[in-house]
mmCIF file of C-alpha atoms in Angstrom:
data_model
loop_
_atom_site.group_PDB
_atom_site.id
_atom_site.type_symbol
_atom_site.label_atom_id
_atom_site.label_comp_id
_atom_site.label_asym_id
_atom_site.label_seq_id
_atom_site.Cartn_x
_atom_site.Cartn_y
_atom_site.Cartn_z
ATOM 1 C CA MET A 28 149.482 -227.190 59.368
ATOM 2 C CA ASN A 29 151.233 -225.758 56.337
ATOM 3 C CA GLN A 30 151.689 -222.048 55.944
ATOM 4 C CA ILE A 31 149.379 -220.414 53.435
ATOM 5 C CA PRO A 32 151.063 -217.779 51.233
ATOM 6 C CA MET A 33 149.059 -214.576 51.028
ATOM 7 C CA THR A 34 149.657 -211.029 49.832
ATOM 8 C CA LEU A 35 149.081 -208.030 52.088
ATOM 9 C CA LYS A 36 145.888 -207.188 50.152
ATOM 10 C CA GLY A 37 144.611 -210.741 50.472
ATOM 11 C CA ALA A 38 145.192 -210.847 54.214
ATOM 12 C CA GLU A 39 143.483 -207.477 54.615
ATOM 13 C CA LYS A 40 140.444 -208.650 52.611
ATOM 14 C CA LEU A 41 140.132 -211.736 54.820
ATOM 15 C CA ARG A 42 140.390 -209.607 57.977
ATOM 16 C CA GLU A 43 137.658 -207.305 56.636
ATOM 17 C CA GLU A 44 135.403 -210.273 55.848
ATOM 18 C CA LEU A 45 136.035 -211.728 59.312
ATOM 19 C CA ASN A 46 135.183 -208.408 60.944
ATOM 20 C CA GLU A 47 131.996 -208.146 58.847
ATOM 21 C CA LEU A 48 130.941 -211.678 59.802
ATOM 22 C CA LYS A 49 131.597 -211.164 63.515
ATOM 23 C CA SER A 50 130.289 -207.633 63.971
ATOM 24 C CA VAL A 51 127.412 -207.441 61.453
ATOM 25 C CA LYS A 52 126.236 -210.808 60.177
ATOM 26 C CA ARG A 53 126.515 -212.835 63.403
ATOM 27 C CA PRO A 54 124.433 -210.363 65.491
ATOM 28 C CA ARG A 55 121.837 -210.148 62.678
ATOM 29 C CA ILE A 56 121.512 -213.946 62.589
ATOM 30 C CA ILE A 57 121.193 -214.127 66.382
ATOM 31 C CA ALA A 58 118.395 -211.536 66.237
ATOM 32 C CA SER A 59 116.688 -213.552 63.467
ATOM 33 C CA ILE A 60 116.831 -216.703 65.593
ATOM 34 C CA ALA A 61 115.385 -214.863 68.574
ATOM 35 C CA THR A 62 112.561 -213.436 66.444
ATOM 36 C CA ALA A 63 111.813 -216.856 64.942
ATOM 37 C CA ARG A 64 111.716 -218.449 68.406
ATOM 38 C CA GLU A 65 108.978 -216.035 69.424
ATOM 39 C CA HIS A 66 106.740 -217.478 66.708
ATOM 40 C CA GLY A 67 106.185 -220.652 68.681
ATOM 41 C CA ASP A 68 106.697 -224.330 67.829
ATOM 42 C CA LEU A 69 110.295 -224.762 66.629
ATOM 43 C CA LYS A 70 109.669 -228.109 64.895
ATOM 44 C CA GLU A 71 107.619 -226.545 62.116
ATOM 45 C CA ASN A 72 109.168 -223.085 62.129
ATOM 46 C CA ALA A 73 110.859 -222.575 58.741
ATOM 47 C CA GLU A 74 112.263 -219.164 59.718
ATOM 48 C CA TYR A 75 113.990 -220.673 62.743
ATOM 49 C CA HIS A 76 115.505 -223.532 60.740
ATOM 50 C CA ALA A 77 116.682 -221.177 57.982
ATOM 51 C CA ALA A 78 118.288 -218.843 60.545
ATOM 52 C CA ARG A 79 120.010 -221.776 62.291
ATOM 53 C CA GLU A 80 121.321 -223.021 58.937
ATOM 54 C CA GLU A 81 122.629 -219.545 58.093
ATOM 55 C CA GLN A 82 124.257 -219.413 61.529
ATOM 56 C CA GLY A 83 126.040 -222.708 60.800
ATOM 57 C CA PHE A 84 127.413 -221.375 57.510
ATOM 58 C CA CYS A 85 128.496 -218.118 59.146
ATOM 59 C CA GLU A 86 130.271 -219.839 62.041
ATOM 60 C CA GLY A 87 131.956 -222.251 59.612
ATOM 61 C CA ARG A 88 133.250 -219.383 57.490
ATOM 62 C CA ILE A 89 134.504 -217.556 60.605
ATOM 63 C CA GLN A 90 136.452 -220.663 61.666
ATOM 64 C CA GLU A 91 137.821 -221.112 58.143
ATOM 65 C CA ILE A 92 139.047 -217.509 57.913
ATOM 66 C CA GLU A 93 140.559 -217.597 61.405
ATOM 67 C CA ALA A 94 142.431 -220.808 60.517
ATOM 68 C CA LYS A 95 143.744 -219.312 57.283
ATOM 69 C CA LEU A 96 144.868 -216.120 58.980
ATOM 70 C CA SER A 97 146.575 -218.020 61.790
ATOM 71 C CA ASN A 98 148.527 -220.053 59.217
ATOM 72 C CA ALA A 99 149.067 -217.190 56.782
ATOM 73 C CA GLN A 100 152.509 -216.305 55.565
ATOM 74 C CA VAL A 101 151.879 -212.714 54.529
ATOM 75 C CA ILE A 102 154.300 -211.669 51.811
ATOM 76 C CA ASP A 103 154.871 -208.042 50.893
ATOM 77 C CA VAL A 104 156.282 -208.221 47.384
ATOM 78 C CA THR A 105 157.277 -204.541 47.470
ATOM 79 C CA ALA A 106 159.724 -205.319 50.292
ATOM 80 C CA MET A 107 161.323 -208.225 48.415
ATOM 81 C CA PRO A 108 164.642 -207.820 46.598
ATOM 82 C CA LYS A 109 164.061 -206.841 42.958
ATOM 83 C CA THR A 110 165.784 -209.795 41.309
ATOM 84 C CA GLY A 111 163.792 -209.655 38.088
ATOM 85 C CA ARG A 112 162.537 -213.191 38.649
ATOM 86 C CA VAL A 113 158.874 -214.203 38.786
ATOM 87 C CA ILE A 114 157.989 -214.847 42.438
ATOM 88 C CA PHE A 115 154.859 -214.982 44.569
ATOM 89 C CA GLY A 116 153.145 -211.593 44.446
ATOM 90 C CA ALA A 117 154.905 -210.454 41.277
ATOM 91 C CA THR A 118 153.035 -208.992 38.340
ATOM 92 C CA VAL A 119 154.187 -210.590 35.121
ATOM 93 C CA THR A 120 153.478 -209.638 31.511
ATOM 94 C CA ILE A 121 153.718 -212.539 29.100
ATOM 95 C CA LEU A 122 153.309 -213.118 25.371
ATOM 96 C CA ASN A 123 151.751 -216.256 23.907
ATOM 97 C CA VAL A 124 154.379 -217.257 21.332
ATOM 98 C CA ASP A 125 151.844 -218.932 19.030
ATOM 99 C CA THR A 126 149.047 -216.325 19.009
ATOM 100 C CA ASP A 127 150.999 -213.123 19.833
ATOM 101 C CA GLU A 128 148.461 -212.379 22.579
ATOM 102 C CA GLU A 129 149.806 -210.421 25.543
ATOM 103 C CA PHE A 130 148.588 -211.043 29.110
ATOM 104 C CA THR A 131 149.395 -209.510 32.483
ATOM 105 C CA TYR A 132 148.869 -211.574 35.632
ATOM 106 C CA ARG A 133 149.616 -211.166 39.305
ATOM 107 C CA ILE A 134 150.555 -214.326 41.192
ATOM 108 C CA VAL A 135 148.609 -214.511 44.463
ATOM 109 C CA GLY A 136 147.418 -217.001 47.084
ATOM 110 C CA ASP A 137 144.591 -219.462 46.470
ATOM 111 C CA ASP A 138 141.974 -217.365 48.295
ATOM 112 C CA GLU A 139 142.847 -214.232 46.351
ATOM 113 C CA ALA A 140 142.817 -215.768 42.882
ATOM 114 C CA ASP A 141 140.322 -214.187 40.484
ATOM 115 C CA PHE A 142 141.025 -214.826 36.820
ATOM 116 C CA LYS A 143 138.669 -212.026 35.734
ATOM 117 C CA GLN A 144 140.903 -209.569 37.591
ATOM 118 C CA ASN A 145 144.087 -211.223 36.265
ATOM 119 C CA LEU A 146 144.953 -212.646 39.689
ATOM 120 C CA ILE A 147 146.175 -216.237 39.332
ATOM 121 C CA SER A 148 146.836 -218.735 42.099
ATOM 122 C CA VAL A 149 150.428 -219.612 42.862
ATOM 123 C CA ASN A 150 149.305 -223.248 42.564
ATOM 124 C CA SER A 151 147.846 -222.851 39.065
ATOM 125 C CA PRO A 152 149.645 -224.476 36.113
ATOM 126 C CA MET A 153 150.269 -221.002 34.629
ATOM 127 C CA ALA A 154 151.947 -219.683 37.799
ATOM 128 C CA ARG A 155 153.959 -222.860 38.292
ATOM 129 C CA GLY A 156 155.287 -222.507 34.752
ATOM 130 C CA LEU A 157 156.217 -218.858 35.294
ATOM 131 C CA VAL A 158 157.757 -218.890 38.797
ATOM 132 C CA GLY A 159 161.525 -218.563 38.634
ATOM 133 C CA LYS A 160 161.576 -217.139 35.106
ATOM 134 C CA SER A 161 162.997 -213.719 34.204
ATOM 135 C CA ALA A 162 162.279 -211.260 31.395
ATOM 136 C CA ASP A 163 163.010 -212.749 27.940
ATOM 137 C CA ASP A 164 162.748 -216.329 29.279
ATOM 138 C CA VAL A 165 160.337 -218.751 27.639
ATOM 139 C CA ALA A 166 157.977 -220.641 29.939
ATOM 140 C CA ILE A 167 156.210 -223.786 28.828
ATOM 141 C CA VAL A 168 152.828 -224.156 30.512
ATOM 142 C CA LYS A 169 151.111 -227.530 30.482
ATOM 143 C CA THR A 170 147.416 -227.134 29.629
ATOM 144 C CA PRO A 171 144.677 -229.674 28.884
ATOM 145 C CA GLY A 172 145.034 -228.726 25.201
ATOM 146 C CA GLY A 173 148.779 -229.329 25.214
ATOM 147 C CA ASP A 174 151.903 -227.344 26.061
ATOM 148 C CA VAL A 175 151.770 -223.597 25.416
ATOM 149 C CA GLU A 176 154.864 -221.398 25.160
ATOM 150 C CA TYR A 177 154.894 -217.956 26.743
ATOM 151 C CA GLU A 178 157.673 -215.399 26.598
ATOM 152 C CA VAL A 179 158.119 -213.368 29.777
ATOM 153 C CA LEU A 180 158.121 -209.712 28.726
ATOM 154 C CA LYS A 181 158.181 -207.912 32.071
ATOM 155 C CA VAL A 182 158.310 -208.724 35.796
ATOM 156 C CA GLU A 183 157.131 -206.094 38.289
ATOM 157 C CA TYR A 184 156.936 -206.035 42.071
ATOM 158 C CA LEU A 185 153.916 -203.796 42.680
#
């Protein structure tokens, strides 16, 4: 399987979620199933079926996280050489050439991406257009509305 790029923060968040699922949610679901079993006939026991369904989702998420962590390529951007180029994990400030709007984004792995927090996936069109650029370079990002030009103002390795 391919390696999945991930920042230190992203890997830590996944480990925390995995720990929560295994040590808190899984035992709670098992207790719910046991309680529902005590109510009698399992064929018509909605509580039992709901708990079993929740258990399936929980176990699926545990397997998914374990697979991602086993294939994770954890990248610490602070330990990378400061080349001034946009790379995975870098925080980049850009200027939309047409509208003069300024944006700051951090390029992260797919699981960490959250546009509301200015975290964009390394596989997004925006990140693909920015990777490899340096300050004062112009990046052309292909969007559904057409190509948009951005000037790279600053690249930081935070």
